[in-house]
Amino acid sequence: MKHFCALILLLASVGIASAQAPGVPVYAEGRGARPNAALMEQAKKFHEASALLPMAKVMEQCKRNKCTLALPEEDTQPLPPRERWQRARLSHIRVGAYFLCSKCDKWHLDLAGGYAITADGAVATCAHVVAPPPNMKVGWLVAATEDDVVLPVIEILACDSGTDCAIIRVESDKPLTPLPLGLDVSPGDPVWCFSDPSGKRGFFSEGIVSRFVKRPFLRKKEMADLPEGTDVPKPVWLETTTDWAPGSSGSAVIDACGNCVGHVSEIQTVLEDPLPMRKKKGETAASQQLGTLIVFHQAIGAAEVKALVKNP
């Protein structure tokens, strides 16, 4: 009986070890995982070698609103599911800040999403992803591949905070896997997103395009800071049923052919109305648990990124 049980456990462990196909990553989670430890060490070495772009320089270069790039042509051939995931993963570039925290005096690496748009290092993401963290004492902009290789950011090529789009250039020893920008998209089309929602690495989700919306990205206070007479930018948004969360910002939303049709920008959660208050000592409306009615997942359309690019 003991030998039989041992055999069952052995077979079970073999099954677990080979559950994923060859080349599929298995992400470490849970207590003691320290998923960013290797990236932190690399970022530290690049910082000590003065190879990272300071945030002060980032903000100065964010005034650039156009760049010249040769973008790949839009693909028209649908990809098999595994190839679609592979292209989304290989093109995914994590972008964010390596910084000294003003609150705890410790070093942090805060990464969101981005995606390659040329093989020679141009990467698109959200303008709000390249902005300095609010708790930053001093910091630098960095990028990293899905295989946990830090890529120094060389410069900001173009940025438009009004449409939440930025294009950066990274330094890489290997050619990147670029996504073509796709403009032929309609409600009902299936779309996918590869991102790291709430720190959950490599989450690949599927949905459809729900609708298109044109509205400002900038908040009321940010609009007030615009020069007098400036038209408030109103980018075109794709709303989708694809899942994402904080940490997904800047990640590509791709179509069946592997074209990027937009990138993650916002989430809007609609909560149910509070129930009538019971007259109970110490109870307030804020203390009530409200259910979620619907979550809107909103991406900036690829046309807004393309608007930053001049053909060579």
mmCIF file of C-alpha atoms in Angstrom:
data_model
loop_
_atom_site.group_PDB
_atom_site.id
_atom_site.type_symbol
_atom_site.label_atom_id
_atom_site.label_comp_id
_atom_site.label_asym_id
_atom_site.label_seq_id
_atom_site.Cartn_x
_atom_site.Cartn_y
_atom_site.Cartn_z
ATOM 1 C CA MET A 1 0.000 0.000 0.000
ATOM 2 C CA LYS A 2 2.875 2.354 0.834
ATOM 3 C CA HIS A 3 4.505 1.673 -2.524
ATOM 4 C CA PHE A 4 1.184 2.272 -4.300
ATOM 5 C CA CYS A 5 0.710 5.627 -2.552
ATOM 6 C CA ALA A 6 4.282 6.636 -3.360
ATOM 7 C CA LEU A 7 3.674 5.780 -7.019
ATOM 8 C CA ILE A 8 0.492 7.892 -7.090
ATOM 9 C CA LEU A 9 2.354 10.862 -5.544
ATOM 10 C CA LEU A 10 5.190 10.461 -8.046
ATOM 11 C CA LEU A 11 2.783 10.398 -10.996
ATOM 12 C CA ALA A 12 0.946 13.432 -9.610
ATOM 13 C CA SER A 13 4.174 15.393 -9.248
ATOM 14 C CA VAL A 14 5.184 14.504 -12.809
ATOM 15 C CA GLY A 15 1.791 15.689 -14.044
ATOM 16 C CA ILE A 16 2.167 19.000 -12.216
ATOM 17 C CA ALA A 17 5.708 19.526 -13.492
ATOM 18 C CA SER A 18 4.658 19.060 -17.115
ATOM 19 C CA ALA A 19 1.267 20.793 -16.940
ATOM 20 C CA GLN A 20 2.355 23.662 -19.227
ATOM 21 C CA ALA A 21 3.630 23.450 -22.808
ATOM 22 C CA PRO A 22 7.363 23.955 -23.542
ATOM 23 C CA GLY A 23 8.423 27.591 -23.317
ATOM 24 C CA VAL A 24 5.518 28.635 -21.103
ATOM 25 C CA PRO A 25 6.755 30.552 -18.022
ATOM 26 C CA VAL A 26 5.634 29.645 -14.503
ATOM 27 C CA TYR A 27 5.557 32.728 -12.266
ATOM 28 C CA ALA A 28 6.643 32.571 -8.631
ATOM 29 C CA GLU A 29 4.035 33.879 -6.180
ATOM 30 C CA GLY A 30 3.328 33.730 -2.480
ATOM 31 C CA ARG A 31 5.441 34.212 0.597
ATOM 32 C CA GLY A 32 9.147 34.579 -0.129
ATOM 33 C CA ALA A 33 8.721 34.775 -3.907
ATOM 34 C CA ARG A 34 10.329 38.265 -4.332
ATOM 35 C CA PRO A 35 9.446 38.470 -8.057
ATOM 36 C CA ASN A 36 11.282 41.773 -8.628
ATOM 37 C CA ALA A 37 14.496 40.897 -6.765
ATOM 38 C CA ALA A 38 16.547 40.193 -9.915
ATOM 39 C CA LEU A 39 15.212 43.324 -11.623
ATOM 40 C CA MET A 40 16.029 45.472 -8.581
ATOM 41 C CA GLU A 41 19.627 44.207 -8.634
ATOM 42 C CA GLN A 42 19.986 44.961 -12.358
ATOM 43 C CA ALA A 43 18.427 48.413 -11.975
ATOM 44 C CA LYS A 44 20.832 49.166 -9.127
ATOM 45 C CA LYS A 45 23.838 48.275 -11.313
ATOM 46 C CA PHE A 46 22.591 50.411 -14.204
ATOM 47 C CA HIS A 47 21.988 53.273 -11.763
ATOM 48 C CA GLU A 48 25.487 52.991 -10.345
ATOM 49 C CA ALA A 49 26.845 53.056 -13.915
ATOM 50 C CA SER A 50 24.802 56.248 -14.637
ATOM 51 C CA ALA A 51 22.998 54.384 -17.440
ATOM 52 C CA LEU A 52 19.425 55.263 -16.436
ATOM 53 C CA LEU A 53 17.332 58.255 -17.516
ATOM 54 C CA PRO A 54 16.649 60.608 -14.557
ATOM 55 C CA MET A 55 13.033 61.576 -13.995
ATOM 56 C CA ALA A 56 13.955 65.260 -14.259
ATOM 57 C CA LYS A 57 15.175 64.581 -17.794
ATOM 58 C CA VAL A 58 12.055 62.517 -18.496
ATOM 59 C CA MET A 59 9.764 65.429 -17.641
ATOM 60 C CA GLU A 60 11.830 67.771 -19.802
ATOM 61 C CA GLN A 61 11.696 65.393 -22.792
ATOM 62 C CA CYS A 62 7.949 64.794 -22.344
ATOM 63 C CA LYS A 63 7.477 68.192 -24.034
ATOM 64 C CA ARG A 64 8.312 66.488 -27.342
ATOM 65 C CA ASN A 65 5.087 65.782 -29.198
ATOM 66 C CA LYS A 66 6.290 64.137 -32.434
ATOM 67 C CA CYS A 67 8.865 61.566 -33.482
ATOM 68 C CA THR A 68 9.915 59.929 -36.750
ATOM 69 C CA LEU A 69 9.615 56.135 -36.892
ATOM 70 C CA ALA A 70 9.182 53.433 -39.524
ATOM 71 C CA LEU A 71 6.276 51.438 -38.131
ATOM 72 C CA PRO A 72 5.511 47.862 -39.259
ATOM 73 C CA GLU A 73 2.568 47.336 -41.585
ATOM 74 C CA GLU A 74 -0.745 46.150 -40.121
ATOM 75 C CA ASP A 75 -1.131 42.349 -40.298
ATOM 76 C CA THR A 76 -4.213 40.831 -41.933
ATOM 77 C CA GLN A 77 -3.669 37.110 -41.243
ATOM 78 C CA PRO A 78 -5.338 35.799 -38.040
ATOM 79 C CA LEU A 79 -2.947 34.082 -35.641
ATOM 80 C CA PRO A 80 -3.526 30.735 -33.891
ATOM 81 C CA PRO A 81 -4.257 31.222 -30.172
ATOM 82 C CA ARG A 82 -0.806 30.152 -28.950
ATOM 83 C CA GLU A 83 0.997 32.357 -31.470
ATOM 84 C CA ARG A 84 -1.227 35.288 -30.475
ATOM 85 C CA TRP A 85 -0.271 34.845 -26.822
ATOM 86 C CA GLN A 86 3.397 34.462 -27.769
ATOM 87 C CA ARG A 87 3.427 37.667 -29.799
ATOM 88 C CA ALA A 88 1.635 39.555 -27.017
ATOM 89 C CA ARG A 89 4.121 38.269 -24.442
ATOM 90 C CA LEU A 90 7.271 38.904 -26.490
ATOM 91 C CA SER A 91 6.190 42.439 -27.385
ATOM 92 C CA HIS A 92 5.243 43.289 -23.785
ATOM 93 C CA ILE A 93 7.743 45.678 -22.205
ATOM 94 C CA ARG A 94 7.285 46.637 -18.561
ATOM 95 C CA VAL A 95 7.859 50.361 -17.958
ATOM 96 C CA GLY A 96 8.109 52.346 -14.748
ATOM 97 C CA ALA A 97 10.272 53.988 -12.118
ATOM 98 C CA TYR A 98 13.229 52.863 -10.035
ATOM 99 C CA PHE A 99 13.148 55.333 -7.183
ATOM 100 C CA LEU A 100 13.966 56.242 -3.608
ATOM 101 C CA CYS A 101 10.741 56.577 -1.630
ATOM 102 C CA SER A 102 10.048 59.832 0.218
ATOM 103 C CA LYS A 103 7.889 58.016 2.789
ATOM 104 C CA CYS A 104 9.931 54.967 3.810
ATOM 105 C CA ASP A 105 13.416 55.877 2.516
ATOM 106 C CA LYS A 106 13.652 52.559 0.666
ATOM 107 C CA TRP A 107 14.232 51.796 -3.001
ATOM 108 C CA HIS A 108 11.254 50.654 -5.074
ATOM 109 C CA LEU A 109 10.684 49.364 -8.588
ATOM 110 C CA ASP A 110 7.174 50.256 -9.745
ATOM 111 C CA LEU A 111 6.441 48.806 -13.204
ATOM 112 C CA ALA A 112 3.348 48.972 -15.403
ATOM 113 C CA GLY A 113 2.981 47.986 -19.063
ATOM 114 C CA GLY A 114 4.163 48.967 -22.519
ATOM 115 C CA TYR A 115 4.687 47.360 -25.928
ATOM 116 C CA ALA A 116 7.331 47.459 -28.636
ATOM 117 C CA ILE A 117 6.341 49.235 -31.857
ATOM 118 C CA THR A 118 9.696 48.941 -33.664
ATOM 119 C CA ALA A 119 12.398 46.283 -33.511
ATOM 120 C CA ASP A 120 15.124 48.856 -32.776
ATOM 121 C CA GLY A 121 13.789 49.959 -29.394
ATOM 122 C CA ALA A 122 10.712 52.195 -29.719
ATOM 123 C CA VAL A 123 8.153 51.320 -27.037
ATOM 124 C CA ALA A 124 4.668 52.801 -26.573
ATOM 125 C CA THR A 125 2.947 53.168 -23.209
ATOM 126 C CA CYS A 126 0.733 55.587 -21.256
ATOM 127 C CA ALA A 127 1.862 59.112 -20.517
ATOM 128 C CA HIS A 128 0.838 58.545 -16.905
ATOM 129 C CA VAL A 129 3.171 55.499 -16.728
ATOM 130 C CA VAL A 130 6.264 57.639 -17.426
ATOM 131 C CA ALA A 131 5.216 60.327 -14.918
ATOM 132 C CA PRO A 132 7.101 60.430 -11.569
ATOM 133 C CA PRO A 133 5.461 58.488 -8.694
ATOM 134 C CA PRO A 134 3.904 60.803 -6.069
ATOM 135 C CA ASN A 135 6.080 59.310 -3.292
ATOM 136 C CA MET A 136 9.359 59.686 -5.213
ATOM 137 C CA LYS A 137 12.294 61.482 -3.619
ATOM 138 C CA VAL A 138 14.590 60.834 -6.579
ATOM 139 C CA GLY A 139 14.122 58.370 -9.426
ATOM 140 C CA TRP A 140 14.880 57.051 -12.894
ATOM 141 C CA LEU A 141 12.767 55.631 -15.736
ATOM 142 C CA VAL A 142 13.441 51.968 -16.550
ATOM 143 C CA ALA A 143 12.006 49.189 -18.689
ATOM 144 C CA ALA A 144 12.184 45.398 -18.572
ATOM 145 C CA THR A 145 11.311 42.448 -20.782
ATOM 146 C CA GLU A 146 8.998 39.605 -19.831
ATOM 147 C CA ASP A 147 12.130 37.482 -19.322
ATOM 148 C CA ASP A 148 13.232 39.808 -16.490
ATOM 149 C CA VAL A 149 15.973 41.679 -18.352
ATOM 150 C CA VAL A 150 16.229 45.385 -17.493
ATOM 151 C CA LEU A 151 16.414 47.681 -20.524
ATOM 152 C CA PRO A 152 17.738 51.193 -19.864
ATOM 153 C CA VAL A 153 15.460 53.922 -21.223
ATOM 154 C CA ILE A 154 17.516 56.221 -23.464
ATOM 155 C CA GLU A 155 14.988 58.980 -24.124
ATOM 156 C CA ILE A 156 11.367 60.042 -24.459
ATOM 157 C CA LEU A 157 10.652 60.234 -28.182
ATOM 158 C CA ALA A 158 7.168 61.768 -27.942
ATOM 159 C CA CYS A 159 4.474 62.278 -25.333
ATOM 160 C CA ASP A 160 0.952 63.657 -25.101
ATOM 161 C CA SER A 161 -0.493 63.746 -21.591
ATOM 162 C CA GLY A 162 -3.857 64.820 -23.028
ATOM 163 C CA THR A 163 -4.252 61.531 -24.901
ATOM 164 C CA ASP A 164 -2.305 59.448 -22.336
ATOM 165 C CA CYS A 165 0.250 58.314 -24.925
ATOM 166 C CA ALA A 166 4.041 58.183 -24.768
ATOM 167 C CA ILE A 167 6.747 56.651 -26.953
ATOM 168 C CA ILE A 168 10.118 55.904 -25.396
ATOM 169 C CA ARG A 169 13.334 54.394 -26.732
ATOM 170 C CA VAL A 170 15.060 51.588 -24.840
ATOM 171 C CA GLU A 171 18.493 50.062 -25.264
ATOM 172 C CA SER A 172 18.438 46.331 -26.014
ATOM 173 C CA ASP A 173 21.089 43.834 -27.135
ATOM 174 C CA LYS A 174 18.414 41.948 -29.092
ATOM 175 C CA PRO A 175 15.757 43.183 -31.552
ATOM 176 C CA LEU A 176 12.365 43.697 -29.942
ATOM 177 C CA THR A 177 9.159 42.026 -31.175
ATOM 178 C CA PRO A 178 7.068 44.977 -32.432
ATOM 179 C CA LEU A 179 3.292 45.094 -32.715
ATOM 180 C CA PRO A 180 1.783 46.783 -35.778
ATOM 181 C CA LEU A 181 -0.771 49.466 -34.913
ATOM 182 C CA GLY A 182 -4.243 48.359 -36.033
ATOM 183 C CA LEU A 183 -7.001 50.816 -36.946
ATOM 184 C CA ASP A 184 -9.526 48.412 -38.485
ATOM 185 C CA VAL A 185 -11.525 47.541 -35.367
ATOM 186 C CA SER A 186 -15.247 47.456 -34.576
ATOM 187 C CA PRO A 187 -17.568 46.656 -31.657
ATOM 188 C CA GLY A 188 -17.967 42.895 -31.489
ATOM 189 C CA ASP A 189 -14.368 42.203 -32.548
ATOM 190 C CA PRO A 190 -12.489 39.875 -30.186
ATOM 191 C CA VAL A 191 -9.483 41.400 -28.409
ATOM 192 C CA TRP A 192 -6.834 40.180 -25.953
ATOM 193 C CA CYS A 193 -4.593 41.816 -23.372
ATOM 194 C CA PHE A 194 -1.316 40.569 -21.859
ATOM 195 C CA SER A 195 -0.518 42.482 -18.674
ATOM 196 C CA ASP A 196 0.368 42.329 -14.972
ATOM 197 C CA PRO A 197 -2.871 43.304 -13.159
ATOM 198 C CA SER A 198 -2.338 43.954 -9.444
ATOM 199 C CA GLY A 199 1.128 42.421 -9.684
ATOM 200 C CA LYS A 200 -0.149 39.130 -11.158
ATOM 201 C CA ARG A 201 2.466 38.519 -13.848
ATOM 202 C CA GLY A 202 1.645 37.436 -17.383
ATOM 203 C CA PHE A 203 -2.165 37.519 -17.225
ATOM 204 C CA PHE A 204 -3.655 36.963 -20.708
ATOM 205 C CA SER A 205 -7.351 37.811 -20.980
ATOM 206 C CA GLU A 206 -9.914 37.796 -23.771
ATOM 207 C CA GLY A 207 -12.963 39.942 -24.480
ATOM 208 C CA ILE A 208 -14.644 41.970 -27.185
ATOM 209 C CA VAL A 209 -14.729 45.628 -28.135
ATOM 210 C CA SER A 210 -17.896 47.071 -26.572
ATOM 211 C CA ARG A 211 -17.976 50.594 -27.952
ATOM 212 C CA PHE A 212 -15.951 53.699 -28.820
ATOM 213 C CA VAL A 213 -16.025 56.904 -26.756
ATOM 214 C CA LYS A 214 -14.495 60.339 -27.266
ATOM 215 C CA ARG A 215 -13.831 62.238 -24.055
ATOM 216 C CA PRO A 216 -11.007 64.023 -22.192
ATOM 217 C CA PHE A 217 -8.388 62.031 -20.301
ATOM 218 C CA LEU A 218 -7.250 65.046 -18.279
ATOM 219 C CA ARG A 219 -8.971 65.780 -14.980
ATOM 220 C CA LYS A 220 -10.576 69.152 -14.246
ATOM 221 C CA LYS A 221 -7.540 70.401 -12.306
ATOM 222 C CA GLU A 222 -5.187 69.346 -15.113
ATOM 223 C CA MET A 223 -7.370 71.123 -17.690
ATOM 224 C CA ALA A 224 -7.097 74.316 -15.642
ATOM 225 C CA ASP A 225 -3.296 74.125 -15.982
ATOM 226 C CA LEU A 226 -3.476 74.217 -19.802
ATOM 227 C CA PRO A 227 -2.426 77.485 -21.491
ATOM 228 C CA GLU A 228 -5.345 79.833 -22.072
ATOM 229 C CA GLY A 229 -7.082 79.156 -25.364
ATOM 230 C CA THR A 230 -5.825 75.563 -25.625
ATOM 231 C CA ASP A 231 -8.377 73.051 -26.841
ATOM 232 C CA VAL A 232 -8.805 70.216 -24.340
ATOM 233 C CA PRO A 233 -7.647 66.999 -26.045
ATOM 234 C CA LYS A 234 -10.375 64.375 -26.435
ATOM 235 C CA PRO A 235 -8.846 61.014 -27.394
ATOM 236 C CA VAL A 236 -10.834 58.115 -28.829
ATOM 237 C CA TRP A 237 -11.244 55.286 -26.319
ATOM 238 C CA LEU A 238 -12.062 51.611 -26.850
ATOM 239 C CA GLU A 239 -14.201 50.091 -24.122
ATOM 240 C CA THR A 240 -13.749 46.331 -23.909
ATOM 241 C CA THR A 241 -14.845 43.361 -21.818
ATOM 242 C CA THR A 242 -11.198 42.287 -21.466
ATOM 243 C CA ASP A 243 -9.933 42.077 -17.871
ATOM 244 C CA TRP A 244 -7.232 44.330 -16.440
ATOM 245 C CA ALA A 245 -6.437 46.182 -13.219
ATOM 246 C CA PRO A 246 -3.921 48.664 -11.749
ATOM 247 C CA GLY A 247 -0.522 47.591 -13.055
ATOM 248 C CA SER A 248 -1.921 46.902 -16.546
ATOM 249 C CA SER A 249 -1.652 50.530 -17.700
ATOM 250 C CA GLY A 250 0.187 50.894 -21.001
ATOM 251 C CA SER A 251 -0.236 47.238 -21.977
ATOM 252 C CA ALA A 252 -1.334 46.488 -25.528
ATOM 253 C CA VAL A 253 -4.845 45.410 -26.484
ATOM 254 C CA ILE A 254 -4.434 43.237 -29.584
ATOM 255 C CA ASP A 255 -6.755 41.902 -32.275
ATOM 256 C CA ALA A 256 -6.921 38.406 -33.790
ATOM 257 C CA CYS A 257 -4.044 39.218 -36.177
ATOM 258 C CA GLY A 258 -1.742 40.450 -33.408
ATOM 259 C CA ASN A 259 -2.115 44.157 -34.165
ATOM 260 C CA CYS A 260 -2.283 46.604 -31.279
ATOM 261 C CA VAL A 261 -5.648 48.376 -31.460
ATOM 262 C CA GLY A 262 -5.187 50.294 -28.199
ATOM 263 C CA HIS A 263 -3.493 50.313 -24.823
ATOM 264 C CA VAL A 264 -4.840 50.038 -21.274
ATOM 265 C CA SER A 265 -5.468 53.427 -19.672
ATOM 266 C CA GLU A 266 -8.331 53.421 -17.142
ATOM 267 C CA ILE A 267 -10.918 51.423 -15.233
ATOM 268 C CA GLN A 268 -14.284 52.824 -14.130
ATOM 269 C CA THR A 269 -16.220 50.887 -11.503
ATOM 270 C CA VAL A 270 -19.918 51.653 -11.054
ATOM 271 C CA LEU A 271 -21.174 50.829 -7.551
ATOM 272 C CA GLU A 272 -24.759 50.285 -6.471
ATOM 273 C CA ASP A 273 -26.558 53.051 -4.594
ATOM 274 C CA PRO A 274 -26.294 52.949 -0.784
ATOM 275 C CA LEU A 275 -29.204 51.371 1.026
ATOM 276 C CA PRO A 276 -31.427 53.661 3.166
ATOM 277 C CA MET A 277 -29.564 54.374 6.383
ATOM 278 C CA ARG A 278 -30.566 52.524 9.507
ATOM 279 C CA LYS A 279 -30.470 54.686 12.591
ATOM 280 C CA LYS A 280 -27.610 52.922 14.248
ATOM 281 C CA LYS A 281 -25.019 54.658 16.379
ATOM 282 C CA GLY A 282 -21.696 55.156 14.568
ATOM 283 C CA GLU A 283 -22.926 53.909 11.164
ATOM 284 C CA THR A 284 -22.274 56.092 8.111
ATOM 285 C CA ALA A 285 -22.936 55.741 4.394
ATOM 286 C CA ALA A 286 -19.221 55.162 3.821
ATOM 287 C CA SER A 287 -19.270 52.121 6.125
ATOM 288 C CA GLN A 288 -21.816 50.268 3.995
ATOM 289 C CA GLN A 289 -20.546 47.508 1.697
ATOM 290 C CA LEU A 290 -21.630 48.448 -1.822
ATOM 291 C CA GLY A 291 -21.854 45.903 -4.621
ATOM 292 C CA THR A 292 -20.321 46.431 -8.071
ATOM 293 C CA LEU A 293 -22.825 46.940 -10.885
ATOM 294 C CA ILE A 294 -20.369 47.017 -13.798
ATOM 295 C CA VAL A 295 -16.679 47.672 -14.536
ATOM 296 C CA PHE A 296 -15.717 49.619 -17.669
ATOM 297 C CA HIS A 297 -12.287 48.719 -19.069
ATOM 298 C CA GLN A 298 -11.061 51.635 -21.161
ATOM 299 C CA ALA A 299 -8.164 51.702 -23.622
ATOM 300 C CA ILE A 300 -6.710 54.552 -25.648
ATOM 301 C CA GLY A 301 -7.115 53.822 -29.371
ATOM 302 C CA ALA A 302 -4.007 53.027 -31.429
ATOM 303 C CA ALA A 303 -4.754 56.020 -33.678
ATOM 304 C CA GLU A 304 -3.692 58.291 -30.797
ATOM 305 C CA VAL A 305 -0.246 56.640 -30.667
ATOM 306 C CA LYS A 306 0.042 56.844 -34.442
ATOM 307 C CA ALA A 307 -0.693 60.579 -34.218
ATOM 308 C CA LEU A 308 2.642 61.014 -32.406
ATOM 309 C CA VAL A 309 4.569 59.403 -35.273
ATOM 310 C CA LYS A 310 5.779 61.005 -38.496
ATOM 311 C CA ASN A 311 6.749 58.640 -41.307
ATOM 312 C CA PRO A 312 10.423 58.854 -42.293
#
